Amino acid sequence: MRILFIGDIFGNTGRRVLAECLRTIIEGKKIDVCIGNGENAAGGRGLTSNLFKKLRKYGLDIITGGNHSFSIPDSDIEFMENERVLRPLNFPPGNIGRGATVITIPDGRSIGVINLQGRTFMHEALDCPFRTGKAAIEEMRKSTPIIVVDFHAEATSEKLAFANYVDGTVSAVLGTHTHVQTSDEKVLKGGTAYISDAGMTGPEDSIIGMQRKQVIRRFLMQTPVRFEPAEGGPMLNGVIIEVEDTTGKALSIERIYERVTFHE
Ligand SMILES: [Fe+2]
Ligand SMILES: [Fe+2]
């Protein structure tokens, strides 16, 4: 199975990149399943029902989340019950939505996706992603050997530690959240593909998606500043993983960092 994973889709620019390029990549690279992190799809914070539908139409099969998963209006949370949208599994029980899902693609093969959030340098007090993740993987392996984990975290050490902790039991552990792609993609000894961060699909002329001036002002002044999404330098960041169907082991991981020109 060939899986395309898209790094944090940021605002209008990120969505437009996918609208223009995703179908071509899916066909050209013979992609079977497309997963993308959508926590920043709505103006940099959260996702909405309307945008969820649009991302699905552009070619995304499953949309994962992160610390911004709950940054949405209370009136618009029903889409969070859809089996193709995830938020981190280790948020306290009782929250809306799910953190793990298994879907069957048109040719009959199944793939499971688990979304976790790290705790190092993150604000939320969450359950242990290592223990929560391991239990979810054990349960999911009863229905499919092909499992992708989106590990949404700040610290590379936490992401790498988790990947080594579950190496050989999942097809891939893919980092998200920093919006800066790392060049450490590899297949670990046990057969788990890994990258510390898949990067951002959105405006490269920005500071991790937001307008540069505003972010610089925040650092200089140390007082609140309203951040707005930037628009320039559309790019697509992600990885393609090739997985052996019967064992779920990764055969390869290829990094994508593509600058895009919009056609008016
Ligand atoms: Fe993000
Ligand atoms: Fe995040």
Tab-separated table of C-alpha atoms and ligand atoms in Angstrom:
chain	number	residue	atom	x	y	z
A	1	MET	CA	0.000	0.000	0.000
A	2	ARG	CA	1.243	3.468	-0.854
A	3	ILE	CA	0.325	6.108	1.700
A	4	LEU	CA	0.648	9.876	1.287
A	5	PHE	CA	0.810	11.865	4.515
A	6	ILE	CA	0.444	15.663	4.337
A	7	GLY	CA	1.988	17.916	7.033
A	8	ASP	CA	-0.190	20.478	8.892
A	9	ILE	CA	-2.536	22.059	6.325
A	10	PHE	CA	-2.425	25.766	7.111
A	11	GLY	CA	-5.265	28.176	6.279
A	12	ASN	CA	-6.488	29.230	2.879
A	13	THR	CA	-3.061	28.781	1.244
A	14	GLY	CA	-2.708	25.189	2.454
A	15	ARG	CA	-6.192	24.312	1.272
A	16	ARG	CA	-5.605	25.896	-2.124
A	17	VAL	CA	-2.341	23.953	-2.557
A	18	LEU	CA	-4.294	20.736	-2.034
A	19	ALA	CA	-7.136	21.836	-4.307
A	20	GLU	CA	-4.627	22.436	-7.104
A	21	CYS	CA	-2.084	19.621	-6.605
A	22	LEU	CA	-3.420	16.711	-4.597
A	23	ARG	CA	-5.208	14.761	-7.356
A	24	THR	CA	-2.131	14.993	-9.606
A	25	ILE	CA	0.157	13.658	-6.848
A	26	ILE	CA	-2.289	10.867	-5.959
A	27	GLU	CA	-2.402	9.731	-9.598
A	28	GLY	CA	1.282	10.354	-10.427
A	29	LYS	CA	2.647	8.641	-7.316
A	30	LYS	CA	0.033	5.853	-7.358
A	31	ILE	CA	-1.247	6.696	-3.881
A	32	ASP	CA	-3.781	4.306	-2.291
A	33	VAL	CA	-4.559	6.322	0.846
A	34	CYS	CA	-4.088	9.992	1.663
A	35	ILE	CA	-3.902	11.246	5.258
A	36	GLY	CA	-3.393	14.893	6.245
A	37	ASN	CA	-3.151	16.876	9.460
A	38	GLY	CA	-5.976	19.441	9.413
A	39	GLU	CA	-5.600	21.145	12.807
A	40	ASN	CA	-4.733	24.503	11.160
A	41	ALA	CA	-7.016	24.296	8.120
A	42	ALA	CA	-9.453	26.998	9.292
A	43	GLY	CA	-7.488	30.254	9.306
A	44	GLY	CA	-4.620	28.603	11.193
A	45	ARG	CA	-6.727	27.231	14.044
A	46	GLY	CA	-9.014	24.202	13.943
A	47	LEU	CA	-11.251	22.719	11.295
A	48	THR	CA	-14.939	23.183	10.390
A	49	SER	CA	-17.584	20.899	8.826
A	50	ASN	CA	-17.449	22.860	5.620
A	51	LEU	CA	-13.649	22.631	5.344
A	52	PHE	CA	-13.682	18.970	6.348
A	53	LYS	CA	-15.966	18.298	3.357
A	54	LYS	CA	-13.718	20.339	1.066
A	55	LEU	CA	-10.541	18.505	2.153
A	56	ARG	CA	-12.290	15.186	1.548
A	57	LYS	CA	-13.250	16.378	-1.938
A	58	TYR	CA	-9.626	17.354	-2.714
A	59	GLY	CA	-8.602	13.722	-2.060
A	60	LEU	CA	-7.889	13.332	1.666
A	61	ASP	CA	-9.198	10.059	3.090
A	62	ILE	CA	-8.465	10.740	6.770
A	63	ILE	CA	-7.827	14.057	8.524
A	64	THR	CA	-5.881	14.091	11.791
A	65	GLY	CA	-5.625	16.831	14.415
A	66	GLY	CA	-3.652	18.197	17.327
A	67	ASN	CA	-3.730	20.885	19.995
A	68	HIS	CA	-5.958	23.029	17.723
A	69	SER	CA	-8.523	20.262	17.168
A	70	PHE	CA	-10.880	21.811	19.683
A	71	SER	CA	-10.430	25.421	18.471
A	72	ILE	CA	-13.791	25.351	16.725
A	73	PRO	CA	-17.188	26.888	17.462
A	74	ASP	CA	-19.392	24.728	19.729
A	75	SER	CA	-22.128	24.888	17.107
A	76	ASP	CA	-19.939	23.137	14.560
A	77	ILE	CA	-18.615	20.003	16.189
A	78	GLU	CA	-20.836	17.298	14.736
A	79	PHE	CA	-18.349	16.513	11.974
A	80	MET	CA	-15.938	15.459	14.740
A	81	GLU	CA	-18.061	12.279	15.032
A	82	ASN	CA	-17.158	11.286	11.468
A	83	GLU	CA	-14.919	8.189	11.351
A	84	ARG	CA	-12.530	9.968	8.966
A	85	VAL	CA	-11.619	12.844	11.267
A	86	LEU	CA	-9.352	12.352	14.288
A	87	ARG	CA	-8.177	14.391	17.262
A	88	PRO	CA	-5.458	13.254	19.686
A	89	LEU	CA	-6.544	10.055	21.436
A	90	ASN	CA	-4.960	10.968	24.773
A	91	PHE	CA	-7.193	13.994	25.560
A	92	PRO	CA	-9.322	13.358	28.673
A	93	PRO	CA	-12.221	10.909	28.193
A	94	GLY	CA	-15.566	12.596	27.528
A	95	ASN	CA	-14.339	14.934	24.803
A	96	ILE	CA	-16.087	14.765	21.447
A	97	GLY	CA	-14.528	12.843	18.566
A	98	ARG	CA	-12.124	9.934	18.314
A	99	GLY	CA	-8.379	9.399	18.249
A	100	ALA	CA	-8.191	6.167	16.278
A	101	THR	CA	-9.951	4.788	13.210
A	102	VAL	CA	-9.784	1.919	10.735
A	103	ILE	CA	-11.084	2.434	7.197
A	104	THR	CA	-11.373	0.085	4.221
A	105	ILE	CA	-10.275	1.451	0.853
A	106	PRO	CA	-12.182	0.615	-2.383
A	107	ASP	CA	-9.968	-2.414	-3.218
A	108	GLY	CA	-10.803	-4.036	0.141
A	109	ARG	CA	-7.551	-3.352	2.034
A	110	SER	CA	-7.767	-1.768	5.477
A	111	ILE	CA	-5.632	0.868	7.175
A	112	GLY	CA	-5.722	2.150	10.728
A	113	VAL	CA	-4.706	5.632	11.842
A	114	ILE	CA	-3.968	6.747	15.410
A	115	ASN	CA	-3.524	10.396	16.453
A	116	LEU	CA	-1.567	11.171	19.640
A	117	GLN	CA	-0.268	14.356	21.208
A	118	GLY	CA	3.023	14.711	23.056
A	119	ARG	CA	3.403	16.292	26.499
A	120	THR	CA	6.880	17.825	26.385
A	121	PHE	CA	6.706	21.642	25.918
A	122	MET	CA	2.948	21.380	25.237
A	123	HIS	CA	0.308	23.175	27.356
A	124	GLU	CA	-2.383	20.509	27.696
A	125	ALA	CA	-2.288	18.033	30.593
A	126	LEU	CA	-2.908	14.834	28.664
A	127	ASP	CA	-2.783	11.123	29.387
A	128	CYS	CA	0.528	9.391	28.632
A	129	PRO	CA	0.813	9.131	24.832
A	130	PHE	CA	3.182	6.165	25.133
A	131	ARG	CA	0.829	3.983	27.210
A	132	THR	CA	-2.345	5.202	25.444
A	133	GLY	CA	-0.707	4.694	22.058
A	134	LYS	CA	0.609	1.217	22.806
A	135	ALA	CA	-2.801	-0.005	24.012
A	136	ALA	CA	-4.504	1.441	20.914
A	137	ILE	CA	-1.954	-0.207	18.624
A	138	GLU	CA	-2.459	-3.621	20.267
A	139	GLU	CA	-6.223	-3.302	19.807
A	140	MET	CA	-5.934	-2.080	16.206
A	141	ARG	CA	-3.563	-4.877	15.160
A	142	LYS	CA	-6.491	-7.307	15.645
A	143	SER	CA	-8.113	-5.746	12.556
A	144	THR	CA	-5.174	-4.566	10.392
A	145	PRO	CA	-1.355	-4.735	10.315
A	146	ILE	CA	-1.203	-1.405	8.419
A	147	ILE	CA	-1.193	1.370	11.027
A	148	VAL	CA	-0.036	4.982	10.735
A	149	VAL	CA	0.482	7.129	13.840
A	150	ASP	CA	0.367	10.935	13.643
A	151	PHE	CA	2.375	11.958	16.732
A	152	HIS	CA	1.606	15.645	17.235
A	153	ALA	CA	4.368	17.055	19.422
A	154	GLU	CA	6.927	19.804	19.925
A	155	ALA	CA	9.965	17.784	21.026
A	156	THR	CA	11.843	15.658	18.516
A	157	SER	CA	13.098	13.479	21.389
A	158	GLU	CA	9.539	12.581	22.409
A	159	LYS	CA	8.594	11.703	18.828
A	160	LEU	CA	11.738	9.619	18.256
A	161	ALA	CA	11.325	7.874	21.611
A	162	PHE	CA	7.734	6.931	20.780
A	163	ALA	CA	8.726	5.642	17.338
A	164	ASN	CA	11.414	3.420	18.848
A	165	TYR	CA	9.007	2.301	21.593
A	166	VAL	CA	6.508	0.976	19.006
A	167	ASP	CA	8.993	0.068	16.235
A	168	GLY	CA	7.842	-3.046	14.374
A	169	THR	CA	4.221	-2.806	15.557
A	170	VAL	CA	3.109	0.042	13.249
A	171	SER	CA	3.862	0.984	9.646
A	172	ALA	CA	4.781	4.580	10.422
A	173	VAL	CA	5.179	7.173	13.170
A	174	LEU	CA	4.973	10.611	11.581
A	175	GLY	CA	5.601	13.781	13.540
A	176	THR	CA	3.459	16.915	13.134
A	177	HIS	CA	2.953	20.272	14.938
A	178	THR	CA	6.205	22.230	14.457
A	179	HIS	CA	5.336	23.145	10.824
A	180	VAL	CA	9.039	22.790	9.938
A	181	GLN	CA	9.959	19.683	7.969
A	182	THR	CA	12.895	17.644	9.246
A	183	SER	CA	15.257	15.670	7.002
A	184	ASP	CA	15.571	12.605	9.243
A	185	GLU	CA	13.138	10.310	7.407
A	186	LYS	CA	14.104	6.649	7.766
A	187	VAL	CA	12.770	3.147	8.225
A	188	LEU	CA	13.659	1.966	11.739
A	189	LYS	CA	15.124	-1.527	12.380
A	190	GLY	CA	11.767	-3.134	13.133
A	191	GLY	CA	10.118	-1.800	9.968
A	192	THR	CA	8.451	1.413	11.157
A	193	ALA	CA	8.849	4.453	8.893
A	194	TYR	CA	9.652	7.659	10.753
A	195	ILE	CA	10.077	11.404	10.350
A	196	SER	CA	10.332	13.880	13.238
A	197	ASP	CA	8.111	16.362	11.409
A	198	ALA	CA	6.340	16.097	8.076
A	199	GLY	CA	6.249	19.922	7.866
A	200	MET	CA	3.509	22.311	6.767
A	201	THR	CA	1.356	22.593	3.686
A	202	GLY	CA	0.713	26.312	3.539
A	203	PRO	CA	2.484	29.664	3.128
A	204	GLU	CA	6.278	29.340	3.303
A	205	ASP	CA	6.683	33.162	3.454
A	206	SER	CA	5.582	33.227	7.082
A	207	ILE	CA	6.587	32.183	10.562
A	208	ILE	CA	5.117	28.695	10.769
A	209	GLY	CA	2.064	29.916	8.843
A	210	MET	CA	1.389	33.291	10.467
A	211	GLN	CA	2.325	36.771	9.183
A	212	ARG	CA	5.964	37.483	9.980
A	213	LYS	CA	5.624	41.037	11.337
A	214	GLN	CA	3.068	40.021	13.968
A	215	VAL	CA	5.120	37.112	15.254
A	216	ILE	CA	8.306	39.197	15.433
A	217	ARG	CA	6.391	41.864	17.360
A	218	ARG	CA	5.213	39.227	19.856
A	219	PHE	CA	8.816	38.203	20.538
A	220	LEU	CA	10.036	41.787	20.791
A	221	MET	CA	7.249	43.217	22.951
A	222	GLN	CA	6.196	40.170	25.028
A	223	THR	CA	2.578	41.373	24.898
A	224	PRO	CA	-0.405	39.770	23.096
A	225	VAL	CA	-0.563	40.257	19.334
A	226	ARG	CA	-3.328	39.079	17.023
A	227	PHE	CA	-1.837	36.600	14.548
A	228	GLU	CA	-3.230	36.338	11.027
A	229	PRO	CA	-2.428	33.663	8.435
A	230	ALA	CA	0.179	34.597	5.825
A	231	GLU	CA	-0.431	33.935	2.141
A	232	GLY	CA	2.861	33.991	0.226
A	233	GLY	CA	5.021	31.110	-0.952
A	234	PRO	CA	2.564	28.249	-1.232
A	235	MET	CA	4.223	24.891	-0.550
A	236	LEU	CA	3.310	21.273	0.009
A	237	ASN	CA	5.131	19.227	2.662
A	238	GLY	CA	4.620	15.551	3.358
A	239	VAL	CA	5.925	12.014	3.001
A	240	ILE	CA	5.066	8.953	0.949
A	241	ILE	CA	5.355	5.586	2.660
A	242	GLU	CA	5.330	2.249	0.881
A	243	VAL	CA	4.059	-0.563	3.093
A	244	GLU	CA	4.042	-4.328	2.628
A	245	ASP	CA	0.356	-5.328	2.775
A	246	THR	CA	0.643	-8.622	4.653
A	247	THR	CA	3.073	-7.572	7.402
A	248	GLY	CA	2.368	-3.831	7.623
A	249	LYS	CA	6.131	-3.170	7.561
A	250	ALA	CA	7.375	-0.061	5.795
A	251	LEU	CA	9.589	-0.615	2.750
A	252	SER	CA	10.437	3.045	2.176
A	253	ILE	CA	9.707	6.631	3.159
A	254	GLU	CA	10.114	9.497	0.697
A	255	ARG	CA	9.983	13.153	1.740
A	256	ILE	CA	8.088	15.751	-0.315
A	257	TYR	CA	8.916	19.475	-0.145
A	258	GLU	CA	7.302	21.125	-3.120
A	259	ARG	CA	6.949	24.837	-3.870
A	260	VAL	CA	3.756	25.497	-5.771
A	261	THR	CA	2.729	28.174	-8.289
A	262	PHE	CA	-0.962	28.954	-8.368
A	263	HIS	CA	-2.685	29.205	-11.737
A	264	GLU	CA	-5.052	32.153	-11.652
B	1	FE	FE	-0.145	22.691	13.402
B	2	FE	FE	-0.244	21.779	16.718
